[in-house]
PDB file of C-alpha atoms and ligand atoms in Angstrom:
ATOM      1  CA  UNK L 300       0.000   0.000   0.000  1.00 80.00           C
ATOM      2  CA  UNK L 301       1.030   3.594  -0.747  1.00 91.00           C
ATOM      3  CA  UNK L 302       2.211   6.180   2.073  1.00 94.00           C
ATOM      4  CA  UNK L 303      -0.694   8.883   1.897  1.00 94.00           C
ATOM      5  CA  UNK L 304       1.581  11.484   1.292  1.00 96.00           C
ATOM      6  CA  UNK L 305       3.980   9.630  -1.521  1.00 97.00           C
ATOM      7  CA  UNK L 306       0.014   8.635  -3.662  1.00 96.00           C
ATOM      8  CA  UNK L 307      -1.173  12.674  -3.231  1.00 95.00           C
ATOM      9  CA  UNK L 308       2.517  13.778  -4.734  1.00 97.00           C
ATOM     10  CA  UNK L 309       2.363  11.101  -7.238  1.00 97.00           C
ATOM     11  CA  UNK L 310      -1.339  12.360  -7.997  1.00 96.00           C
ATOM     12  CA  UNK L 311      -0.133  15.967  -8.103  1.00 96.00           C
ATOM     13  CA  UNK L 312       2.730  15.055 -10.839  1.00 97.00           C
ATOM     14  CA  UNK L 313       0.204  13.179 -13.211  1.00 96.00           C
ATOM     15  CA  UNK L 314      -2.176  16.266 -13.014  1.00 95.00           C
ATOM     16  CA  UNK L 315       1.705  18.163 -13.959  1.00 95.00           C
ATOM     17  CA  UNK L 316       2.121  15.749 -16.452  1.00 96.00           C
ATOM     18  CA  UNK L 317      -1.320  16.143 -18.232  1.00 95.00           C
ATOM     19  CA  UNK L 318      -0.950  20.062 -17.768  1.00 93.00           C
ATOM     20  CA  UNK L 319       2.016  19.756 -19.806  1.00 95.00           C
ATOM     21  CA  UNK L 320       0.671  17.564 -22.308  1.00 96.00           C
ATOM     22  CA  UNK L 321      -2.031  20.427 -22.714  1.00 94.00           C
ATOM     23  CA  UNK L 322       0.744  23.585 -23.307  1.00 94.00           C
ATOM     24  CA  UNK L 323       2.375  21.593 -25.837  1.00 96.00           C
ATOM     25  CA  UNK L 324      -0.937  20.745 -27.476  1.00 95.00           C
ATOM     26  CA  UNK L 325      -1.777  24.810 -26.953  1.00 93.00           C
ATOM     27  CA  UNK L 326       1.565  25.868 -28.542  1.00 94.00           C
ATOM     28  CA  UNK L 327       1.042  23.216 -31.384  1.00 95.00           C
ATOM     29  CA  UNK L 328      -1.993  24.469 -33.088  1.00 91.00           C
ATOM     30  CA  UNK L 329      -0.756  28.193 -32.653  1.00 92.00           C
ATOM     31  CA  UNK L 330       2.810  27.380 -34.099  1.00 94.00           C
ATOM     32  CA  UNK L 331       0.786  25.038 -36.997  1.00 95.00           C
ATOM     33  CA  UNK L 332      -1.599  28.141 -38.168  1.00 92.00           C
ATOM     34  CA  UNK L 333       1.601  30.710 -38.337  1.00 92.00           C
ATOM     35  CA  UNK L 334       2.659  28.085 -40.711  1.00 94.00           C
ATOM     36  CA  UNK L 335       5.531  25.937 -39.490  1.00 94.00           C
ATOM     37  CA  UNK L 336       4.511  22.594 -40.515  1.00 94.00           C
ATOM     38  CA  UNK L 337       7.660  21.128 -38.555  1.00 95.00           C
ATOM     39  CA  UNK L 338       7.553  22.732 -35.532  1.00 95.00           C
ATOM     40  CA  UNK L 339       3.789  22.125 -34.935  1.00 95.00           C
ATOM     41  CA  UNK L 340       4.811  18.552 -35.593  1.00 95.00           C
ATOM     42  CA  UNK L 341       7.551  18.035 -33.084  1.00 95.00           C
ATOM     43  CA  UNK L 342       4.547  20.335 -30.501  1.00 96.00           C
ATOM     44  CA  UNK L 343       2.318  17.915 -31.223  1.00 96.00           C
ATOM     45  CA  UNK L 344       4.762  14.683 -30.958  1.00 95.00           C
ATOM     46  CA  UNK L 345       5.633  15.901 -27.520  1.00 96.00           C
ATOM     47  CA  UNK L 346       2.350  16.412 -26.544  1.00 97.00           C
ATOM     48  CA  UNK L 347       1.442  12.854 -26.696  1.00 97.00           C
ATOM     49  CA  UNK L 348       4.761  12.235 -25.220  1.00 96.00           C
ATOM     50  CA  UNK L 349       3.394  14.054 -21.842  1.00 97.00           C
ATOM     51  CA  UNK L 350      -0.068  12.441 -22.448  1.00 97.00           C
ATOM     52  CA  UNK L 351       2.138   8.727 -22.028  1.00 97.00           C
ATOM     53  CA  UNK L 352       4.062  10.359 -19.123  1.00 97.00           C
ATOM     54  CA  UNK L 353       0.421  11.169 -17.093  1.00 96.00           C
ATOM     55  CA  UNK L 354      -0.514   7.393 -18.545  1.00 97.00           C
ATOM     56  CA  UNK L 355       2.806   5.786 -16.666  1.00 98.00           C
ATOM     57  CA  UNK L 356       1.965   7.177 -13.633  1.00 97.00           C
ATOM     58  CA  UNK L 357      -1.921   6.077 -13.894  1.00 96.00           C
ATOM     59  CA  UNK L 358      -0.822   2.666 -13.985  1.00 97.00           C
ATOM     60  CA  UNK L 359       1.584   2.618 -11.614  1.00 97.00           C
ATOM     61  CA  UNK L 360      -1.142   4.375  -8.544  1.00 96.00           C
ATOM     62  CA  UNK L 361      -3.636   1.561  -9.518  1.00 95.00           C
ATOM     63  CA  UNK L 362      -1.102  -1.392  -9.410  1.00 95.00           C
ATOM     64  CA  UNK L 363       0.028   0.073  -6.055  1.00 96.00           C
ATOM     65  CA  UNK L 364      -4.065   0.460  -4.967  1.00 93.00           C
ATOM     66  CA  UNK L 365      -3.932   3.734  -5.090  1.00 92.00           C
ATOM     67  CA  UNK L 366      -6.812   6.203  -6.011  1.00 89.00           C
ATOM     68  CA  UNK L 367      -6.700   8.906  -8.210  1.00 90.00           C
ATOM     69  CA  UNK L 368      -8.354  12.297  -9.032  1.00 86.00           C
ATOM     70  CA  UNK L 369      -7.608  14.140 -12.382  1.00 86.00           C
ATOM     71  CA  UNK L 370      -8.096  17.871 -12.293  1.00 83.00           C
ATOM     72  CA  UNK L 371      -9.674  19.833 -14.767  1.00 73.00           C
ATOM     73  CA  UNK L 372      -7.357  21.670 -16.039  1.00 67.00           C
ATOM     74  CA  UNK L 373      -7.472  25.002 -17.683  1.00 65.00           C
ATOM     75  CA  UNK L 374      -4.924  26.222 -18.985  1.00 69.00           C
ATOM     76  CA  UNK L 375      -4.033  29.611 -18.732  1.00 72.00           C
ATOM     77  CA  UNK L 376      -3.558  31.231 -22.658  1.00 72.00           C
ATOM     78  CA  UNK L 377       0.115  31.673 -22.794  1.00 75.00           C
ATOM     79  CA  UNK L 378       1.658  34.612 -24.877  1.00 79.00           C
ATOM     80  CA  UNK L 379       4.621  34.187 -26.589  1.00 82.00           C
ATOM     81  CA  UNK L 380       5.853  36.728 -29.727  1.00 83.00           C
ATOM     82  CA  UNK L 381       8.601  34.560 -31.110  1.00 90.00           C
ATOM     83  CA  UNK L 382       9.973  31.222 -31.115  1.00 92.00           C
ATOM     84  CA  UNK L 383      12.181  31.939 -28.858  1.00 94.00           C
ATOM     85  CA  UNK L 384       9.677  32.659 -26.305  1.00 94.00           C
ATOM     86  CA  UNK L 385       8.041  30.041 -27.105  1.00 94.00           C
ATOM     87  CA  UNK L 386      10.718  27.423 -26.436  1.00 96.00           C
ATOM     88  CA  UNK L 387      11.920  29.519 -23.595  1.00 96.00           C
ATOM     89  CA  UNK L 388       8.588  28.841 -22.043  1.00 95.00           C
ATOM     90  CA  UNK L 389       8.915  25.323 -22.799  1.00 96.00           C
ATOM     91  CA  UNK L 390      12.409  25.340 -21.130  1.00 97.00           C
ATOM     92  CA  UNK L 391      11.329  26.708 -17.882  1.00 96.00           C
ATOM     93  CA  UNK L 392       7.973  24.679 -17.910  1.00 96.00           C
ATOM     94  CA  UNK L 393      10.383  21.277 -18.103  1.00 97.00           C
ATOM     95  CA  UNK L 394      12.772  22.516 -15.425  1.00 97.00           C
ATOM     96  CA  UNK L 395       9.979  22.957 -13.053  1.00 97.00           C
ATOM     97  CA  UNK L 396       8.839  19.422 -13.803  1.00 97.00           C
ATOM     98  CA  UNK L 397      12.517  18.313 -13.059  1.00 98.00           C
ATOM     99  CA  UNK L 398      12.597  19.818  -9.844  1.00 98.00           C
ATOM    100  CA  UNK L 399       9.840  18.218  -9.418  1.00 98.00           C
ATOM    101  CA  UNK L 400      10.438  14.864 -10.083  1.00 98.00           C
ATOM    102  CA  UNK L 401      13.931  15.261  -7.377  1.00 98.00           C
ATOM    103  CA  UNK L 402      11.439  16.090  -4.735  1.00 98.00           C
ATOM    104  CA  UNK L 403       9.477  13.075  -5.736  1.00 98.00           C
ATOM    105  CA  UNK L 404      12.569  11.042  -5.838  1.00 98.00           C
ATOM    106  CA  UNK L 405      13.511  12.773  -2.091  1.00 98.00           C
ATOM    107  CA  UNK L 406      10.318  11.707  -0.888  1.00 98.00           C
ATOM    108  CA  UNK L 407      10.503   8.266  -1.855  1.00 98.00           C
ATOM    109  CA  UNK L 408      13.649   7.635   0.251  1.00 98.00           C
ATOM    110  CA  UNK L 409      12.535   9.512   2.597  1.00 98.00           C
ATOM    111  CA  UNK L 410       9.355   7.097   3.271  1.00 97.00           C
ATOM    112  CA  UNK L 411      11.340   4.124   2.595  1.00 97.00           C
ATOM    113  CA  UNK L 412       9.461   3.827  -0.613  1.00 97.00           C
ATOM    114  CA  UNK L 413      11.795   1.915  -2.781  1.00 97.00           C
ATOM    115  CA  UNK L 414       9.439   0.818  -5.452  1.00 97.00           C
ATOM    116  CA  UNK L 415       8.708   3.689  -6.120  1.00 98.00           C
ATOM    117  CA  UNK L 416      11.855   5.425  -5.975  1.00 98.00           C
ATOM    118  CA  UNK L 417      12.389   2.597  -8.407  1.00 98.00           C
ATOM    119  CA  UNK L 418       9.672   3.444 -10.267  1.00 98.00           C
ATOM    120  CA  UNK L 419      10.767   7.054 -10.295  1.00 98.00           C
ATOM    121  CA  UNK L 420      14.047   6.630 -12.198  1.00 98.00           C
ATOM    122  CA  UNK L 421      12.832   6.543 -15.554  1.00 98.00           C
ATOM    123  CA  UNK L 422      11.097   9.672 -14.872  1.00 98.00           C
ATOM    124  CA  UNK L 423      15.170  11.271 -13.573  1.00 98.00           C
ATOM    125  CA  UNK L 424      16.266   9.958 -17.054  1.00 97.00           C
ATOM    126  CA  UNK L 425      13.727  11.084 -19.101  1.00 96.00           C
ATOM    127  CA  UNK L 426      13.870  14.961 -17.513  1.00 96.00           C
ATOM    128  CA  UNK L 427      17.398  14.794 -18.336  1.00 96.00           C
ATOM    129  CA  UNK L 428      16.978  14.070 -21.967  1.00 95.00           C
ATOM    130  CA  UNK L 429      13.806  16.311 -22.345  1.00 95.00           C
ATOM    131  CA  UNK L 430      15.685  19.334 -20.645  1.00 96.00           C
ATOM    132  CA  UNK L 431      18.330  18.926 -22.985  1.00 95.00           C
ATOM    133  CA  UNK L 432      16.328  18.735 -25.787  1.00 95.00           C
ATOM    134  CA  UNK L 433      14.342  21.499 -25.673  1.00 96.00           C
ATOM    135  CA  UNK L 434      17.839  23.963 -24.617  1.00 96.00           C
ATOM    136  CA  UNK L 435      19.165  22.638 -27.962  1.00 95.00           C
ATOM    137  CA  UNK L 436      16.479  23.527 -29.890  1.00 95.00           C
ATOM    138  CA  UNK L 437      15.877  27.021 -27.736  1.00 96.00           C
ATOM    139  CA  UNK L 438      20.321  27.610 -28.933  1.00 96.00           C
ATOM    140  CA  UNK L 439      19.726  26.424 -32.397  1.00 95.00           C
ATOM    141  CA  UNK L 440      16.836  29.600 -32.744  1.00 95.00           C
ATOM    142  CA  UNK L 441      18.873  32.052 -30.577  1.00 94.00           C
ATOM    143  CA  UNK L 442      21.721  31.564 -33.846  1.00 94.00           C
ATOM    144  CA  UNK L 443      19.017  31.656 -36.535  1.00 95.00           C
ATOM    145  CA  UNK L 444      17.519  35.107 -34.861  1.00 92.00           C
ATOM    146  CA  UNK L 445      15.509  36.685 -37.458  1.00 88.00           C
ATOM    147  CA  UNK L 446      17.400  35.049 -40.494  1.00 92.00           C
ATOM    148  CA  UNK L 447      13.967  33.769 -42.186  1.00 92.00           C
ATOM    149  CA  UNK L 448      15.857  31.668 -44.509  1.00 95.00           C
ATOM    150  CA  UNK L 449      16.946  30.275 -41.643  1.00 95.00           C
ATOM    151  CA  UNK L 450      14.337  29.693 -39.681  1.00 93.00           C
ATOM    152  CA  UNK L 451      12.952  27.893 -42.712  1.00 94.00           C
ATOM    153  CA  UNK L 452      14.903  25.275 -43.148  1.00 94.00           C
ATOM    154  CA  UNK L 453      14.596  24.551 -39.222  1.00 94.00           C
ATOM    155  CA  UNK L 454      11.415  24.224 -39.712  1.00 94.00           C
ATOM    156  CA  UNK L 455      11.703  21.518 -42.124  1.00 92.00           C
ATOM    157  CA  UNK L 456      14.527  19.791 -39.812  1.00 91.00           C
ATOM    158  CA  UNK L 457      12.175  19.595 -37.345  1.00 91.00           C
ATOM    159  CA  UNK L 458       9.408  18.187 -39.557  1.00 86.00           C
ATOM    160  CA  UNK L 459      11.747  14.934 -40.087  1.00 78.00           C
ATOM    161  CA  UNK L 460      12.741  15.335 -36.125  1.00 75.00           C
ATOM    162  CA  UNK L 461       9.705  12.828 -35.032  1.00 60.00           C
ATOM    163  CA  UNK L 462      10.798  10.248 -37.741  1.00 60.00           C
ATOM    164  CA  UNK L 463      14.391   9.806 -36.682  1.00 61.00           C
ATOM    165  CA  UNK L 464      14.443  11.815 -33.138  1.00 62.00           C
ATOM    166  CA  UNK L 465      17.806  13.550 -33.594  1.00 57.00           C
ATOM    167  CA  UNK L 466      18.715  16.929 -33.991  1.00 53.00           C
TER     168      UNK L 466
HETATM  169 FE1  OFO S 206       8.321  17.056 -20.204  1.00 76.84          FE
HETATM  170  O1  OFO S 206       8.315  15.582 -19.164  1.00 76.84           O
HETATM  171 FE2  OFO S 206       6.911  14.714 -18.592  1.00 76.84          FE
HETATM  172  O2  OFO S 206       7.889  14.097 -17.167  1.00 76.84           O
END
């Protein structure tokens, strides 16, 4: 059975989880009607990407008996003028989540909780390669600045980004 206070953090990081799944979704559709066809692509990738994140944890709470509430969440409309915003939103939003996750992985050890500090690791490893991800995408549009040329053919990079997931 789940400590009380390890199933309501858990609960509170798939609500996080489905949040972000939602801004990514948001940013998608905005990004896809300015005309990027890549970028909204790689948005909406990583949208379902969030959607499986929420999905792990699901499983994991019932497996461990645990019961769960999903909030309704509204999302607040985000404003962003640029790309850069954009991602720089993104960047901040996943940092968050990573500190986060450490206080999740804190608690765990802290309760004596090892299956779910097990649990908890993939989550560690897959902050670290999401962080990373979205900083090297935020650098590669701080060099292309304004350069439209530039920014065009990033766009297209990115539209092949979901097929082979490097950049
Ligand atoms: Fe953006 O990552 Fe979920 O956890």
């Amino acid at each position: 059975m789940l400590n009380d206070k390890i199933q309501l953090e858990l609960i509170k990081q798939l609500n996080r989880e489905s949040e972000s799944s939602q801004l990514y979704l948001s940013m998608a559709y905005c990004v896809e009607k300015k005309g990027f066809e890549g970028i909204c692509e790689f948005l909406y990738d990583h949208s379902n990407e969030e959607r499986k994140h929420m999905l792990k944890l699901i499983r994991y709470l019932n497996k461990r008996g645990g019961d769960i509430t999903l909030n309704n969440i509204f999302l607040k409309k985000i404003t962003y003028g640029c790309l850069k915003e954009l991602f720089q939103i993104l960047f901040e939003h996943e940092k968050k989540i990573s500190n986060k996750i450490n206080f999740l992985v804190e608690l765990s050890l802290e309760k004596k909780d090892y299956f779910t500090y097990n649990f908890l690791q993939w989550y560690v490893k897959e902050q670290i390669e999401e962080e990373s991800l979205i900083k090297r995408i935020l650098d590669k549009i701080q060099l292309i600045g304004e350069d439209k040329g530039g920014l065009y053919l990033f766009d297209k990079d990115m539209k092949n980004f979901h097929k082979n997931k490097k950049l």
